[in-house]
Tab-separated table of C-alpha atoms in Angstrom:
chain	number	residue	atom	x	y	z
O	1	MET	CA	82.483	104.847	281.704
O	2	LYS	CA	85.739	105.544	280.243
O	3	ASN	CA	87.258	109.095	281.490
O	4	GLN	CA	87.395	111.797	278.776
O	5	ASP	CA	91.075	112.230	279.679
O	6	GLU	CA	92.115	108.840	278.467
O	7	PRO	CA	92.744	109.398	275.092
O	8	ALA	CA	95.282	112.070	275.800
O	9	GLU	CA	96.848	110.125	278.088
O	10	GLU	CA	97.277	107.003	275.605
O	11	PHE	CA	98.636	109.531	273.169
O	12	GLU	CA	101.400	110.474	275.544
O	13	LEU	CA	102.383	107.087	276.315
O	14	SER	CA	102.477	106.229	272.821
O	15	SER	CA	104.389	109.256	271.675
O	16	LYS	CA	107.307	108.626	274.267
O	17	PRO	CA	110.239	107.049	272.557
O	18	ASN	CA	111.035	103.195	273.133
O	19	ILE	CA	113.919	103.532	275.511
O	20	GLN	CA	115.755	100.359	276.748
O	21	PRO	CA	116.354	100.469	280.426
O	22	ALA	CA	120.140	101.377	280.997
O	23	GLU	CA	122.313	98.333	281.968
O	24	THR	CA	122.804	99.972	285.427
O	25	ASP	CA	119.277	99.983	286.037
O	26	ASN	CA	118.923	96.250	286.288
O	27	TRP	CA	119.745	95.359	289.462
O	28	GLU	CA	120.855	91.868	288.559
O	29	ASN	CA	124.085	93.779	287.417
O	30	PHE	CA	124.888	95.243	290.545
O	31	LYS	CA	127.369	93.480	292.401
O	32	ASP	CA	127.811	93.394	296.280
O	33	GLY	CA	130.664	96.105	296.319
O	34	ASP	CA	128.653	98.330	294.187
O	35	ILE	CA	125.585	98.286	296.621
O	36	MET	CA	127.831	98.695	299.472
O	37	GLN	CA	129.545	101.609	297.853
O	38	GLN	CA	126.469	103.372	296.974
O	39	LYS	CA	125.317	102.753	300.753
O	40	TYR	CA	128.473	104.336	301.906
O	41	ALA	CA	127.912	107.414	299.430
O	42	ILE	CA	124.354	107.768	300.793
O	43	GLN	CA	125.374	107.860	304.306
O	44	ALA	CA	128.369	110.217	303.464
O	45	GLU	CA	125.959	112.705	301.948
O	46	GLU	CA	123.690	112.455	304.897
O	47	ALA	CA	126.623	112.557	307.456
O	48	ALA	CA	127.740	115.857	305.621
O	49	LYS	CA	124.956	117.715	306.397
O	50	ILE	CA	125.873	117.487	310.164
O	51	PRO	CA	129.096	119.321	311.450
O	52	PHE	CA	132.003	117.242	312.802
O	53	VAL	CA	131.204	118.782	316.249
O	54	GLY	CA	127.585	120.121	316.891
O	55	ASP	CA	126.594	123.197	319.434
O	56	GLN	CA	125.839	122.325	322.815
O	57	GLU	CA	122.292	121.702	323.427
O	58	PRO	CA	120.106	120.833	326.410
O	59	LEU	CA	119.542	117.201	327.337
O	60	SER	CA	115.675	117.956	326.723
O	61	SER	CA	116.546	118.015	322.920
O	62	LEU	CA	117.376	114.323	322.980
O	63	GLU	CA	114.212	113.553	324.770
O	64	ALA	CA	112.181	115.297	322.170
O	65	GLU	CA	114.106	113.250	319.572
O	66	TYR	CA	112.689	109.878	320.836
O	67	LYS	CA	109.329	111.441	322.217
O	68	PHE	CA	107.534	109.100	319.841
O	69	GLY	CA	109.739	106.234	320.078
O	70	ASN	CA	110.734	103.317	322.302
O	71	PRO	CA	109.602	104.415	325.542
O	72	VAL	CA	112.744	102.627	327.519
O	73	PHE	CA	114.520	105.449	325.631
O	74	VAL	CA	112.630	108.105	326.928
O	75	THR	CA	112.672	106.499	330.366
O	76	LYS	CA	116.294	106.360	330.444
O	77	ILE	CA	116.864	109.832	329.097
O	78	LYS	CA	114.856	111.253	331.953
O	79	ALA	CA	117.341	109.236	334.465
O	80	LEU	CA	120.206	110.809	332.421
O	81	ALA	CA	118.974	114.171	332.749
O	82	GLU	CA	119.539	113.725	336.687
O	83	GLN	CA	123.250	113.823	336.163
O	84	TYR	CA	123.828	115.630	333.065
O	85	ASP	CA	122.929	118.926	331.742
O	86	PHE	CA	123.947	119.046	328.067
O	87	ILE	CA	124.750	117.198	325.120
O	88	ARG	CA	126.843	117.995	321.909
O	89	ARG	CA	126.323	115.949	318.856
O	90	THR	CA	129.318	114.639	316.463
O	91	ARG	CA	128.962	113.532	312.720
O	92	GLY	CA	128.011	110.120	312.323
O	93	ASP	CA	130.565	109.045	309.881
O	94	GLY	CA	132.284	106.351	311.838
O	95	ASN	CA	134.997	108.758	313.425
O	96	CYS	CA	132.423	110.039	316.146
O	97	PHE	CA	134.153	108.442	319.213
O	98	PHE	CA	137.441	110.134	318.193
O	99	ARG	CA	136.220	113.276	317.282
O	100	GLY	CA	133.913	113.274	320.624
O	101	PHE	CA	137.140	112.368	322.542
O	102	MET	CA	139.251	115.116	320.589
O	103	PHE	CA	136.746	118.136	321.578
O	104	ALA	CA	135.833	117.029	324.808
O	105	TYR	CA	139.525	116.717	325.834
O	106	LEU	CA	140.696	119.952	324.045
O	107	GLU	CA	137.674	121.493	325.880
O	108	HIS	CA	138.788	120.371	329.173
O	109	ILE	CA	142.287	121.837	328.918
O	110	LEU	CA	140.907	125.004	327.476
O	111	ILE	CA	138.679	125.578	330.420
O	112	THR	CA	140.926	124.111	333.226
O	113	GLN	CA	143.976	125.287	331.963
O	114	ASP	CA	145.754	122.342	333.554
O	115	HIS	CA	149.325	122.656	332.859
O	116	ALA	CA	150.166	119.314	334.701
O	117	GLU	CA	147.677	117.462	332.625
O	118	PHE	CA	149.369	119.068	329.515
O	119	ASP	CA	152.806	118.161	330.738
O	120	ARG	CA	151.653	114.572	331.572
O	121	VAL	CA	149.788	113.718	328.252
O	122	LYS	CA	152.535	115.270	326.294
O	123	PHE	CA	155.204	112.767	327.993
O	124	ASN	CA	152.628	109.922	327.032
O	125	VAL	CA	152.300	111.276	323.263
O	126	GLU	CA	156.245	111.078	323.054
O	127	GLN	CA	156.108	107.377	324.485
O	128	CYS	CA	153.277	106.875	321.694
O	129	ARG	CA	155.956	107.962	319.202
O	130	LYS	CA	158.585	105.756	320.306
O	131	THR	CA	155.996	102.832	320.461
O	132	LEU	CA	155.141	103.244	316.570
O	133	LEU	CA	158.823	103.630	315.649
O	134	ASN	CA	159.695	100.476	317.594
O	135	LEU	CA	156.982	98.796	315.940
O	136	GLY	CA	158.354	99.566	312.574
O	137	TYR	CA	156.453	102.656	311.378
O	138	ALA	CA	158.072	105.300	309.399
O	139	GLU	CA	158.008	108.346	311.156
O	140	PHE	CA	156.879	110.335	308.121
O	141	THR	CA	153.744	108.492	307.941
O	142	PHE	CA	152.497	109.952	311.403
O	143	GLU	CA	154.623	112.993	312.304
O	144	ASP	CA	152.253	115.488	310.858
O	145	PHE	CA	149.328	114.183	312.932
O	146	PHE	CA	151.346	114.254	316.089
O	147	SER	CA	152.715	117.648	315.591
O	148	LEU	CA	149.167	119.202	314.801
O	149	PHE	CA	147.740	117.492	317.963
O	150	LEU	CA	150.353	118.946	320.027
O	151	GLU	CA	149.962	122.242	318.325
O	152	GLN	CA	146.062	122.017	319.264
O	153	LEU	CA	147.265	121.236	323.242
O	154	GLU	CA	149.561	124.416	323.050
O	155	ILE	CA	146.786	126.687	321.593
O	156	VAL	CA	144.317	125.671	324.324
O	157	LEU	CA	146.346	125.856	326.844
O	158	GLY	CA	147.457	129.462	326.036
O	159	THR	CA	151.100	128.775	325.644
O	160	GLY	CA	151.076	130.343	322.062
O	161	ASP	CA	148.011	132.286	320.370
O	162	SER	CA	145.121	131.773	322.851
O	163	MET	CA	141.837	130.349	321.663
O	164	SER	CA	138.230	131.274	322.742
O	165	HIS	CA	135.571	128.512	323.137
O	166	GLU	CA	134.126	129.480	319.735
O	167	GLY	CA	137.374	129.193	318.111
O	168	LEU	CA	137.853	125.512	319.419
O	169	VAL	CA	134.518	124.511	318.162
O	170	LYS	CA	135.382	126.226	314.746
O	171	ARG	CA	138.909	124.757	314.627
O	172	CYS	CA	137.197	121.122	315.378
O	173	ARG	CA	134.812	121.796	312.544
O	174	ASP	CA	137.804	122.560	310.198
O	175	GLN	CA	138.361	119.337	308.261
O	176	SER	CA	141.894	119.720	307.792
O	177	VAL	CA	142.442	119.955	311.478
O	178	SER	CA	139.408	117.519	312.596
O	179	ASP	CA	140.704	114.592	310.409
O	180	TYR	CA	144.561	115.083	311.397
O	181	VAL	CA	143.511	114.903	314.968
O	182	VAL	CA	141.567	111.676	314.461
O	183	MET	CA	144.159	110.208	312.622
O	184	PHE	CA	146.544	111.005	315.254
O	185	PHE	CA	144.172	108.982	317.755
O	186	ARG	CA	143.980	106.116	315.306
O	187	PHE	CA	147.775	105.793	315.267
O	188	ILE	CA	148.464	105.786	318.941
O	189	THR	CA	145.233	103.540	319.501
O	190	SER	CA	146.667	100.923	316.822
O	191	GLY	CA	150.029	101.363	318.163
O	192	GLU	CA	148.748	100.645	321.694
O	193	ILE	CA	146.844	97.656	320.463
O	194	ARG	CA	149.874	96.057	318.675
O	195	LYS	CA	152.377	97.016	321.574
O	196	ARG	CA	149.993	94.783	323.945
O	197	SER	CA	148.780	92.241	321.156
O	198	GLU	CA	148.735	89.129	323.653
O	199	PHE	CA	146.060	91.508	325.822
O	200	TYR	CA	144.122	92.463	323.220
O	201	GLU	CA	144.297	89.109	320.911
O	202	PRO	CA	141.300	87.563	322.787
O	203	PHE	CA	139.068	90.923	322.478
O	204	VAL	CA	140.092	91.265	318.854
O	205	GLN	CA	139.062	87.671	317.871
O	206	GLY	CA	135.650	87.996	319.855
O	207	LEU	CA	134.893	90.920	317.611
O	208	THR	CA	136.300	89.524	314.236
O	209	ASN	CA	138.087	86.441	313.049
O	210	SER	CA	141.010	88.534	312.115
O	211	SER	CA	144.626	88.910	313.885
O	212	VAL	CA	145.529	91.811	315.637
O	213	ASP	CA	147.746	93.058	312.968
O	214	GLN	CA	144.673	92.643	310.455
O	215	PHE	CA	142.221	94.285	312.902
O	216	CYS	CA	144.493	97.394	313.256
O	217	LYS	CA	144.885	97.616	309.511
O	218	SER	CA	141.444	97.364	308.716
O	219	SER	CA	139.453	98.430	311.666
O	220	VAL	CA	141.749	100.923	313.581
O	221	GLU	CA	143.845	103.151	311.044
O	222	PRO	CA	141.559	103.656	308.521
O	223	MET	CA	138.998	106.912	308.741
O	224	GLY	CA	135.530	106.023	308.856
O	225	GLU	CA	135.779	102.818	310.770
O	226	GLU	CA	133.803	102.588	313.989
O	227	SER	CA	135.060	101.940	317.380
O	228	ASP	CA	134.205	99.810	320.235
O	229	HIS	CA	135.517	98.845	323.597
O	230	VAL	CA	138.941	97.836	322.158
O	231	HIS	CA	139.492	101.345	320.940
O	232	ILE	CA	138.352	103.174	323.713
O	233	THR	CA	140.521	100.915	326.149
O	234	ALA	CA	143.896	101.318	323.936
O	235	LEU	CA	143.195	105.191	323.649
O	236	SER	CA	142.565	105.554	327.223
O	237	ASP	CA	145.604	103.405	327.995
O	238	ALA	CA	147.918	104.843	325.733
O	239	LEU	CA	147.234	108.910	326.642
O	240	GLY	CA	146.525	107.718	330.332
O	241	VAL	CA	143.210	109.756	330.239
O	242	PRO	CA	140.137	108.120	331.863
O	243	ILE	CA	136.962	107.844	329.674
O	244	ARG	CA	133.216	107.241	330.782
O	245	VAL	CA	130.759	105.762	328.200
O	246	VAL	CA	127.132	106.248	329.284
O	247	TYR	CA	124.902	103.711	327.394
O	248	LEU	CA	121.532	104.621	325.856
O	249	ASP	CA	119.943	101.379	324.624
O	250	ARG	CA	116.930	99.195	325.056
O	251	SER	CA	118.160	97.133	327.772
O	252	CYS	CA	116.206	96.573	331.163
O	253	ASP	CA	117.551	94.500	334.054
O	254	GLY	CA	115.373	91.576	335.390
O	255	LYS	CA	112.893	93.463	337.234
O	256	GLY	CA	112.062	95.514	334.222
O	257	SER	CA	113.801	98.703	335.322
O	258	ALA	CA	115.550	100.787	332.509
O	259	ALA	CA	118.552	102.075	334.551
O	260	VAL	CA	121.098	104.163	332.754
O	261	ASN	CA	124.436	102.011	332.775
O	262	HIS	CA	127.939	103.251	332.159
O	263	HIS	CA	131.428	101.880	332.028
O	264	ASP	CA	134.640	103.884	333.076
O	265	PHE	CA	137.733	103.138	330.926
O	266	THR	CA	140.545	103.700	333.229
O	267	PRO	CA	144.111	103.780	332.176
O	268	ASP	CA	146.379	100.891	333.361
O	269	GLN	CA	148.609	102.969	336.302
O	270	GLY	CA	150.731	99.817	336.978
O	271	ASN	CA	150.726	99.379	340.496
O	272	THR	CA	146.929	99.941	340.988
O	273	ALA	CA	147.348	98.576	344.993
O	274	THR	CA	148.658	102.187	345.630
O	275	SER	CA	147.200	104.349	342.891
O	276	GLU	CA	143.591	105.202	343.441
O	277	PRO	CA	141.473	104.982	340.260
O	278	LEU	CA	141.368	107.912	337.928
O	279	LYS	CA	138.119	109.664	337.910
O	280	PRO	CA	136.823	110.482	334.365
O	281	PHE	CA	136.776	113.669	333.140
O	282	ILE	CA	135.455	112.670	329.571
O	283	ASN	CA	131.859	111.761	329.056
O	284	LEU	CA	130.562	110.209	325.999
O	285	LEU	CA	126.717	108.872	325.552
O	286	TYR	CA	126.759	105.828	323.215
O	287	ARG	CA	123.671	104.848	321.304
O	288	PRO	CA	124.127	101.816	319.130
O	289	GLY	CA	126.721	102.692	316.580
O	290	HIS	CA	127.204	106.325	317.607
O	291	TYR	CA	128.813	108.641	320.205
O	292	ASP	CA	128.078	111.985	321.433
O	293	ILE	CA	129.468	114.329	324.386
O	294	LEU	CA	127.945	114.426	327.613
O	295	TYR	CA	128.103	117.435	330.086
O	296	PRO	CA	127.530	116.466	333.911
O	297	LYS	CA	125.657	119.060	336.150
């Protein structure tokens, strides 16, 4: 039996104008570049809903996120909770490693008021400036980024206008500050890789088929490019700051145990025979494609 509403439906359909699909509605007309651009636009829109640096959260919030997911992740998060109390999330926009490092380092200086560390890293920043100049970079291309980072250091140390913890969070969420500091890190990372190109070349070629120069131009200096062990090693060496990265993934050992692994990126200190390894005070959590900040117990 026909539904009594059918004639009305037929009328509505027949009364609609005969509109031909727009040329852009045909997927055959999309090139790979168009599709990728649309993908990046969607990712950027989603990322914009999250602040550059989030609030500090209990680690239990991470467990809740995977409650109905892979049990390996849940097991590892429980193990992680034995060593860490809190997590601070960063925006997943490709700059999460540098932003996570930025906040964790400035927060460390703010809390400890470590003048010796301030002097040490300030000296290393000046060495990084000389490295870029020796590599042929024009100073005007990076001087603003360097100045802004040093300004943040002076503020959190209390040498100028003092800053509260809430002020640091607000400042790191300010795009005009946050992006400039990220660019500062990207420049010194690129400079370190180029300076020691013979050392980094095998690692770069293991990631891509490009040269060190091409890698720096396409994967280090541009905003939004994700970071891996090459970037972390170079930044740690350039600033002389040890970094611990804790890995949260699906991996298990040969016995099926889901242990949480970490890697300490310790800067090259020259004569390591007489120098004790530096203990990392920057702790980052790595999940595939993303870095957040961890807070030890």
